[in-house]
PDB file of C-alpha atoms in Angstrom:
ATOM      1  CA  MET A   1     -14.424 -46.234  17.904  1.00  0.00           C
ATOM      2  CA  GLY A   2     -15.052 -43.618  20.570  1.00  0.00           C
ATOM      3  CA  LEU A   3     -18.279 -41.788  21.086  1.00  0.00           C
ATOM      4  CA  LEU A   4     -18.439 -38.073  20.318  1.00  0.00           C
ATOM      5  CA  THR A   5     -20.584 -36.381  22.932  1.00  0.00           C
ATOM      6  CA  THR A   6     -21.974 -32.905  22.610  1.00  0.00           C
ATOM      7  CA  GLU A   7     -24.024 -30.717  24.899  1.00  0.00           C
ATOM      8  CA  PRO A   8     -27.650 -30.148  23.945  1.00  0.00           C
ATOM      9  CA  ALA A   9     -28.041 -27.263  21.521  1.00  0.00           C
ATOM     10  CA  ALA A  10     -30.248 -25.397  23.996  1.00  0.00           C
ATOM     11  CA  ALA A  11     -27.461 -25.483  26.593  1.00  0.00           C
ATOM     12  CA  GLN A  12     -24.976 -24.017  24.126  1.00  0.00           C
ATOM     13  CA  GLU A  13     -27.191 -21.140  23.059  1.00  0.00           C
ATOM     14  CA  PRO A  14     -26.776 -17.964  25.148  1.00  0.00           C
ATOM     15  CA  ASP A  15     -29.960 -16.738  26.738  1.00  0.00           C
ATOM     16  CA  PRO A  16     -31.493 -14.307  24.183  1.00  0.00           C
ATOM     17  CA  ALA A  17     -32.779 -11.941  26.868  1.00  0.00           C
ATOM     18  CA  LEU A  18     -29.400 -11.715  28.591  1.00  0.00           C
ATOM     19  CA  ARG A  19     -27.610 -11.398  25.264  1.00  0.00           C
ATOM     20  CA  ALA A  20     -29.904  -8.535  24.213  1.00  0.00           C
ATOM     21  CA  MET A  21     -29.353  -6.714  27.520  1.00  0.00           C
ATOM     22  CA  GLU A  22     -25.583  -7.135  27.265  1.00  0.00           C
ATOM     23  CA  ARG A  23     -25.567  -5.690  23.744  1.00  0.00           C
ATOM     24  CA  ALA A  24     -27.787  -2.775  24.778  1.00  0.00           C
ATOM     25  CA  ALA A  25     -25.578  -2.050  27.803  1.00  0.00           C
ATOM     26  CA  ALA A  26     -22.465  -2.125  25.610  1.00  0.00           C
ATOM     27  CA  ARG A  27     -24.109   0.295  23.175  1.00  0.00           C
ATOM     28  CA  TYR A  28     -25.045   2.579  26.065  1.00  0.00           C
ATOM     29  CA  ARG A  29     -21.408   2.703  27.204  1.00  0.00           C
ATOM     30  CA  GLU A  30     -20.358   3.803  23.706  1.00  0.00           C
ATOM     31  CA  VAL A  31     -22.817   6.714  23.531  1.00  0.00           C
ATOM     32  CA  ALA A  32     -22.068   9.953  25.369  1.00  0.00           C
ATOM     33  CA  ALA A  33     -25.509  11.456  24.807  1.00  0.00           C
ATOM     34  CA  MET A  34     -28.854  10.758  23.152  1.00  0.00           C
ATOM     35  CA  CYS A  35     -32.166  12.406  22.418  1.00  0.00           C
ATOM     36  CA  ALA A  36     -35.494  11.018  21.249  1.00  0.00           C
ATOM     37  CA  ASP A  37     -39.124  11.974  20.870  1.00  0.00           C
ATOM     38  CA  PHE A  38     -41.340  10.157  23.351  1.00  0.00           C
ATOM     39  CA  GLU A  39     -44.974   9.187  23.695  1.00  0.00           C
ATOM     40  CA  GLN A  40     -46.043   8.235  27.202  1.00  0.00           C
ATOM     41  CA  VAL A  41     -49.169   6.421  28.339  1.00  0.00           C
ATOM     42  CA  ILE A  42     -49.972   5.950  32.027  1.00  0.00           C
ATOM     43  CA  GLU A  43     -52.760   3.564  32.962  1.00  0.00           C
ATOM     44  CA  VAL A  44     -54.079   4.635  36.371  1.00  0.00           C
ATOM     45  CA  ARG A  45     -55.761   1.360  37.149  1.00  0.00           C
ATOM     46  CA  LEU A  46     -57.236   2.392  40.496  1.00  0.00           C
ATOM     47  CA  VAL A  47     -59.600   4.848  38.795  1.00  0.00           C
ATOM     48  CA  ARG A  48     -59.510   3.235  35.323  1.00  0.00           C
ATOM     49  CA  ARG A  49     -58.045   6.334  33.711  1.00  0.00           C
ATOM     50  CA  THR A  50     -55.468   6.676  30.936  1.00  0.00           C
ATOM     51  CA  ILE A  51     -53.153   9.702  30.722  1.00  0.00           C
ATOM     52  CA  GLU A  52     -51.312  10.367  27.464  1.00  0.00           C
ATOM     53  CA  SER A  53     -48.426  12.781  26.956  1.00  0.00           C
ATOM     54  CA  ALA A  54     -45.534  13.477  24.571  1.00  0.00           C
ATOM     55  CA  GLY A  55     -42.315  15.441  24.255  1.00  0.00           C
ATOM     56  CA  ARG A  56     -38.553  15.154  23.895  1.00  0.00           C
ATOM     57  CA  VAL A  57     -36.170  13.270  26.173  1.00  0.00           C
ATOM     58  CA  CYS A  58     -32.395  13.760  26.284  1.00  0.00           C
ATOM     59  CA  GLN A  59     -29.666  12.222  28.374  1.00  0.00           C
ATOM     60  CA  GLN A  60     -25.969  12.959  28.744  1.00  0.00           C
ATOM     61  CA  ARG A  61     -23.745  10.599  30.641  1.00  0.00           C
ATOM     62  CA  PRO A  62     -23.105  10.164  33.444  1.00  0.00           C
ATOM     63  CA  ASN A  63     -26.117  11.758  35.149  1.00  0.00           C
ATOM     64  CA  LEU A  64     -27.763  14.568  33.165  1.00  0.00           C
ATOM     65  CA  PHE A  65     -31.350  14.036  32.081  1.00  0.00           C
ATOM     66  CA  SER A  66     -34.100  16.119  30.503  1.00  0.00           C
ATOM     67  CA  MET A  67     -37.684  15.099  29.809  1.00  0.00           C
ATOM     68  CA  ARG A  68     -39.534  18.118  28.494  1.00  0.00           C
ATOM     69  CA  PHE A  69     -43.182  17.742  27.524  1.00  0.00           C
ATOM     70  CA  THR A  70     -44.875  19.358  24.562  1.00  0.00           C
ATOM     71  CA  ASP A  71     -48.186  17.800  25.614  1.00  0.00           C
ATOM     72  CA  PRO A  72     -48.960  18.995  28.203  1.00  0.00           C
ATOM     73  CA  GLN A  73     -46.795  21.981  27.320  1.00  0.00           C
ATOM     74  CA  GLY A  74     -44.329  23.030  30.023  1.00  0.00           C
ATOM     75  CA  ASP A  75     -44.234  19.868  32.134  1.00  0.00           C
ATOM     76  CA  MET A  76     -40.682  18.637  32.731  1.00  0.00           C
ATOM     77  CA  VAL A  77     -38.358  16.332  34.646  1.00  0.00           C
ATOM     78  CA  ILE A  78     -34.745  17.550  34.835  1.00  0.00           C
ATOM     79  CA  SER A  79     -31.583  16.138  36.397  1.00  0.00           C
ATOM     80  CA  ASP A  80     -28.726  18.642  36.713  1.00  0.00           C
ATOM     81  CA  GLY A  81     -26.463  15.933  38.117  1.00  0.00           C
ATOM     82  CA  ALA A  82     -27.136  16.791  41.748  1.00  0.00           C
ATOM     83  CA  HIS A  83     -30.951  16.731  41.888  1.00  0.00           C
ATOM     84  CA  PHE A  84     -34.003  15.675  39.951  1.00  0.00           C
ATOM     85  CA  TRP A  85     -36.489  18.503  39.525  1.00  0.00           C
ATOM     86  CA  VAL A  86     -40.059  17.487  38.739  1.00  0.00           C
ATOM     87  CA  TYR A  87     -42.393  20.263  37.646  1.00  0.00           C
ATOM     88  CA  TYR A  88     -45.880  19.628  36.284  1.00  0.00           C
ATOM     89  CA  PRO A  89     -47.564  23.027  35.850  1.00  0.00           C
ATOM     90  CA  SER A  90     -50.414  21.251  34.064  1.00  0.00           C
ATOM     91  CA  ILE A  91     -51.307  19.884  37.516  1.00  0.00           C
ATOM     92  CA  ASP A  92     -49.933  22.504  39.928  1.00  0.00           C
ATOM     93  CA  GLU A  93     -47.894  25.452  38.652  1.00  0.00           C
ATOM     94  CA  GLU A  94     -46.903  26.436  42.190  1.00  0.00           C
ATOM     95  CA  GLN A  95     -45.192  23.201  43.216  1.00  0.00           C
ATOM     96  CA  VAL A  96     -41.774  21.780  42.331  1.00  0.00           C
ATOM     97  CA  ARG A  97     -40.490  18.459  43.650  1.00  0.00           C
ATOM     98  CA  ARG A  98     -36.769  18.084  44.259  1.00  0.00           C
ATOM     99  CA  GLN A  99     -34.968  14.828  45.037  1.00  0.00           C
ATOM    100  CA  PRO A 100     -31.270  13.903  45.236  1.00  0.00           C
ATOM    101  CA  ALA A 101     -30.326  12.370  41.893  1.00  0.00           C
ATOM    102  CA  ALA A 102     -28.466   9.497  43.527  1.00  0.00           C
ATOM    103  CA  GLN A 103     -31.644   8.312  45.234  1.00  0.00           C
ATOM    104  CA  SER A 104     -33.929   8.023  42.216  1.00  0.00           C
ATOM    105  CA  PRO A 105     -32.182   7.311  38.894  1.00  0.00           C
ATOM    106  CA  GLY A 106     -34.565   4.522  37.908  1.00  0.00           C
ATOM    107  CA  ARG A 107     -37.719   6.407  38.655  1.00  0.00           C
ATOM    108  CA  HIS A 108     -36.903   9.151  36.182  1.00  0.00           C
ATOM    109  CA  ASP A 109     -33.760   8.431  34.124  1.00  0.00           C
ATOM    110  CA  PHE A 110     -34.957   5.091  32.781  1.00  0.00           C
ATOM    111  CA  ILE A 111     -32.205   4.890  30.153  1.00  0.00           C
ATOM    112  CA  ARG A 112     -29.448   4.974  32.754  1.00  0.00           C
ATOM    113  CA  GLU A 113     -31.325   2.719  35.135  1.00  0.00           C
ATOM    114  CA  PHE A 114     -31.853  -0.156  32.716  1.00  0.00           C
ATOM    115  CA  LEU A 115     -28.618  -0.009  30.732  1.00  0.00           C
ATOM    116  CA  GLU A 116     -26.044   0.707  33.435  1.00  0.00           C
ATOM    117  CA  ASP A 117     -24.816  -2.692  34.707  1.00  0.00           C
ATOM    118  CA  PRO A 118     -28.192  -4.423  34.193  1.00  0.00           C
ATOM    119  CA  ALA A 119     -26.963  -7.958  34.988  1.00  0.00           C
ATOM    120  CA  SER A 120     -26.288  -7.021  38.607  1.00  0.00           C
ATOM    121  CA  LYS A 121     -29.714  -5.405  39.075  1.00  0.00           C
ATOM    122  CA  TYR A 122     -32.181  -7.661  37.231  1.00  0.00           C
ATOM    123  CA  THR A 123     -33.129 -11.142  36.239  1.00  0.00           C
ATOM    124  CA  ALA A 124     -34.120 -11.141  32.569  1.00  0.00           C
ATOM    125  CA  GLU A 125     -36.668 -13.258  30.724  1.00  0.00           C
ATOM    126  CA  ASP A 126     -37.087 -13.419  26.969  1.00  0.00           C
ATOM    127  CA  GLY A 127     -40.418 -12.394  25.471  1.00  0.00           C
ATOM    128  CA  GLY A 128     -39.748 -13.037  21.801  1.00  0.00           C
ATOM    129  CA  THR A 129     -39.792 -10.320  19.156  1.00  0.00           C
ATOM    130  CA  GLU A 130     -42.346  -7.634  18.314  1.00  0.00           C
ATOM    131  CA  LEU A 131     -42.518  -4.629  16.007  1.00  0.00           C
ATOM    132  CA  VAL A 132     -42.396  -1.104  17.434  1.00  0.00           C
ATOM    133  CA  LYS A 133     -43.115   1.568  14.819  1.00  0.00           C
ATOM    134  CA  GLY A 134     -41.904  -0.808  12.127  1.00  0.00           C
ATOM    135  CA  ARG A 135     -38.701  -1.812  13.955  1.00  0.00           C
ATOM    136  CA  GLU A 136     -38.114  -5.412  15.034  1.00  0.00           C
ATOM    137  CA  CYS A 137     -37.420  -5.539  18.763  1.00  0.00           C
ATOM    138  CA  ARG A 138     -36.439  -8.177  21.293  1.00  0.00           C
ATOM    139  CA  VAL A 139     -38.838  -8.039  24.248  1.00  0.00           C
ATOM    140  CA  VAL A 140     -37.128  -8.519  27.630  1.00  0.00           C
ATOM    141  CA  SER A 141     -38.972  -8.757  30.962  1.00  0.00           C
ATOM    142  CA  LEU A 142     -36.956  -7.533  33.955  1.00  0.00           C
ATOM    143  CA  THR A 143     -37.434  -8.304  37.641  1.00  0.00           C
ATOM    144  CA  PRO A 144     -35.393  -6.225  40.126  1.00  0.00           C
ATOM    145  CA  ARG A 145     -32.982  -8.287  42.251  1.00  0.00           C
ATOM    146  CA  THR A 146     -33.213  -5.738  45.071  1.00  0.00           C
ATOM    147  CA  GLY A 147     -35.554  -2.933  46.055  1.00  0.00           C
ATOM    148  CA  ALA A 148     -36.593  -0.565  43.264  1.00  0.00           C
ATOM    149  CA  SER A 149     -39.196   2.137  42.698  1.00  0.00           C
ATOM    150  CA  TYR A 150     -41.211  -0.284  40.523  1.00  0.00           C
ATOM    151  CA  LEU A 151     -42.276  -3.918  40.598  1.00  0.00           C
ATOM    152  CA  GLY A 152     -41.057  -4.955  37.156  1.00  0.00           C
ATOM    153  CA  ALA A 153     -40.375  -3.747  33.653  1.00  0.00           C
ATOM    154  CA  ARG A 154     -40.359  -4.764  30.009  1.00  0.00           C
ATOM    155  CA  LEU A 155     -37.997  -3.390  27.380  1.00  0.00           C
ATOM    156  CA  TRP A 156     -38.280  -3.508  23.602  1.00  0.00           C
ATOM    157  CA  LEU A 157     -34.690  -3.511  22.281  1.00  0.00           C
ATOM    158  CA  ASP A 158     -34.038  -2.862  18.598  1.00  0.00           C
ATOM    159  CA  THR A 159     -32.516  -6.030  17.136  1.00  0.00           C
ATOM    160  CA  GLU A 160     -30.500  -4.007  14.608  1.00  0.00           C
ATOM    161  CA  ASN A 161     -28.920  -1.281  16.733  1.00  0.00           C
ATOM    162  CA  ASP A 162     -29.642  -2.398  20.352  1.00  0.00           C
ATOM    163  CA  ILE A 163     -31.335   0.805  21.507  1.00  0.00           C
ATOM    164  CA  ILE A 164     -34.493   1.015  23.610  1.00  0.00           C
ATOM    165  CA  ARG A 165     -37.572   1.569  21.466  1.00  0.00           C
ATOM    166  CA  ARG A 166     -40.178   1.083  24.180  1.00  0.00           C
ATOM    167  CA  LEU A 167     -40.308   0.445  27.908  1.00  0.00           C
ATOM    168  CA  GLU A 168     -43.105  -0.534  30.259  1.00  0.00           C
ATOM    169  CA  LEU A 169     -42.972   0.009  34.023  1.00  0.00           C
ATOM    170  CA  ALA A 170     -45.248  -1.694  36.527  1.00  0.00           C
ATOM    171  CA  GLU A 171     -45.172   0.862  39.329  1.00  0.00           C
ATOM    172  CA  GLU A 172     -45.696   0.188  43.032  1.00  0.00           C
ATOM    173  CA  SER A 173     -48.844   2.315  42.911  1.00  0.00           C
ATOM    174  CA  GLY A 174     -50.416  -0.169  40.508  1.00  0.00           C
ATOM    175  CA  ASN A 175     -50.042   2.204  37.553  1.00  0.00           C
ATOM    176  CA  LEU A 176     -48.625   0.923  34.267  1.00  0.00           C
ATOM    177  CA  ARG A 177     -46.390   3.420  32.456  1.00  0.00           C
ATOM    178  CA  THR A 178     -45.388   2.882  28.817  1.00  0.00           C
ATOM    179  CA  VAL A 179     -42.872   5.101  27.008  1.00  0.00           C
ATOM    180  CA  THR A 180     -42.274   4.720  23.258  1.00  0.00           C
ATOM    181  CA  LEU A 181     -39.232   6.382  21.684  1.00  0.00           C
ATOM    182  CA  SER A 182     -38.801   7.553  18.076  1.00  0.00           C
ATOM    183  CA  GLU A 183     -36.482   9.830  16.078  1.00  0.00           C
ATOM    184  CA  VAL A 184     -33.579   8.640  18.222  1.00  0.00           C
ATOM    185  CA  ASP A 185     -30.405  10.755  17.859  1.00  0.00           C
ATOM    186  CA  LEU A 186     -27.209   9.206  19.277  1.00  0.00           C
ATOM    187  CA  SER A 187     -24.986  12.218  18.547  1.00  0.00           C
ATOM    188  CA  PRO A 188     -27.080  15.281  19.414  1.00  0.00           C
ATOM    189  CA  ALA A 189     -25.741  18.811  19.818  1.00  0.00           C
ATOM    190  CA  LEU A 190     -26.891  19.621  23.336  1.00  0.00           C
ATOM    191  CA  ASP A 191     -27.361  23.041  24.896  1.00  0.00           C
ATOM    192  CA  PRO A 192     -26.139  22.895  28.544  1.00  0.00           C
ATOM    193  CA  GLY A 193     -29.257  24.828  29.501  1.00  0.00           C
ATOM    194  CA  LEU A 194     -31.275  21.755  28.625  1.00  0.00           C
ATOM    195  CA  PHE A 195     -30.201  20.231  31.945  1.00  0.00           C
ATOM    196  CA  THR A 196     -30.733  23.338  34.069  1.00  0.00           C
ATOM    197  CA  PHE A 197     -33.913  23.991  36.010  1.00  0.00           C
ATOM    198  CA  GLU A 198     -34.905  27.382  37.378  1.00  0.00           C
ATOM    199  CA  VAL A 199     -37.672  27.383  39.944  1.00  0.00           C
ATOM    200  CA  PRO A 200     -40.542  29.573  38.710  1.00  0.00           C
ATOM    201  CA  GLU A 201     -41.244  32.720  40.686  1.00  0.00           C
ATOM    202  CA  GLY A 202     -43.583  31.965  43.577  1.00  0.00           C
ATOM    203  CA  ALA A 203     -43.320  28.170  43.303  1.00  0.00           C
ATOM    204  CA  ARG A 204     -42.716  26.036  46.393  1.00  0.00           C
ATOM    205  CA  VAL A 205     -39.919  23.464  46.394  1.00  0.00           C
ATOM    206  CA  ARG A 206     -40.888  20.195  48.039  1.00  0.00           C
ATOM    207  CA  GLY A 207     -38.272  17.658  49.050  1.00  0.00           C
ATOM    208  CA  PRO A 208     -35.235  17.306  51.303  1.00  0.00           C
ATOM    209  CA  PRO A 209     -32.949  20.356  51.427  1.00  0.00           C
ATOM    210  CA  PRO A 210     -29.496  19.997  49.858  1.00  0.00           C
ATOM    211  CA  ALA A 211     -26.942  18.392  52.187  1.00  0.00           C
ATOM    212  CA  ALA A 212     -23.923  20.418  53.234  1.00  0.00           C
ATOM    213  CA  ASN A 213     -21.572  18.233  51.199  1.00  0.00           C
ATOM    214  CA  GLU A 214     -23.681  18.139  48.035  1.00  0.00           C
ATOM    215  CA  PRO A 215     -22.414  19.950  44.941  1.00  0.00           C
ATOM    216  CA  PRO A 216     -24.460  22.988  43.904  1.00  0.00           C
ATOM    217  CA  GLY A 217     -27.328  22.222  41.564  1.00  0.00           C
ATOM    218  CA  SER A 218     -29.828  24.319  39.681  1.00  0.00           C
ATOM    219  CA  PRO A 219     -30.820  27.573  41.362  1.00  0.00           C
ATOM    220  CA  ALA A 220     -33.726  27.306  43.763  1.00  0.00           C
ATOM    221  CA  ARG A 221     -35.536  30.053  45.579  1.00  0.00           C
ATOM    222  CA  PRO A 222     -36.553  29.458  49.193  1.00  0.00           C
ATOM    223  CA  SER A 223     -39.855  27.676  49.690  1.00  0.00           C
ATOM    224  CA  ARG A 224     -42.733  29.803  50.794  1.00  0.00           C
ATOM    225  CA  PRO A 225     -44.141  29.021  54.248  1.00  0.00           C
TER     226      PRO A 225
END
């Protein structure tokens, strides 16, 4: 009578963190656009200060992004596909930061960064399950395989529908940024103006000028000397 050998059960089970990321990435590929309310908390550890904010975030594939704050009112981060525009009038109403979108997707468009081909960019570690606003989520810790604008991240992925409910970024500055999403809409009616940024009159634009071969982006007035 021959012996029936089997692999250990643990070896047969797919890694739960990798499986959760694969499902979330597949869901991301199915969705053309999304919007959600957000609550953001930034722990500025150097000065032991906590900054809280809130608003509405929207994204349209492949590279349009809008993060418009209601608290503080008027702050925003916009990608028109060519550039990211960062404007925080609550801090300085006369300064706008502009950066080529291709150079900083992860720093601002966190949805695209984490769910677009994640297996090639991160190693994933399972952190069990936790509740976020009453939703059961798989917690996944991510370590960048190559250089990134942050040291590491954690995602809370809804176990029922595979969307991001919360993310935590350990930034190079030492700050810890946490964004919690709610009222997620996976089929929003989006106004194209949502992804357009107009530089306020008198504001200075900081950042590299558009390259000659770059497509036109949102209108920008010349920087003041």
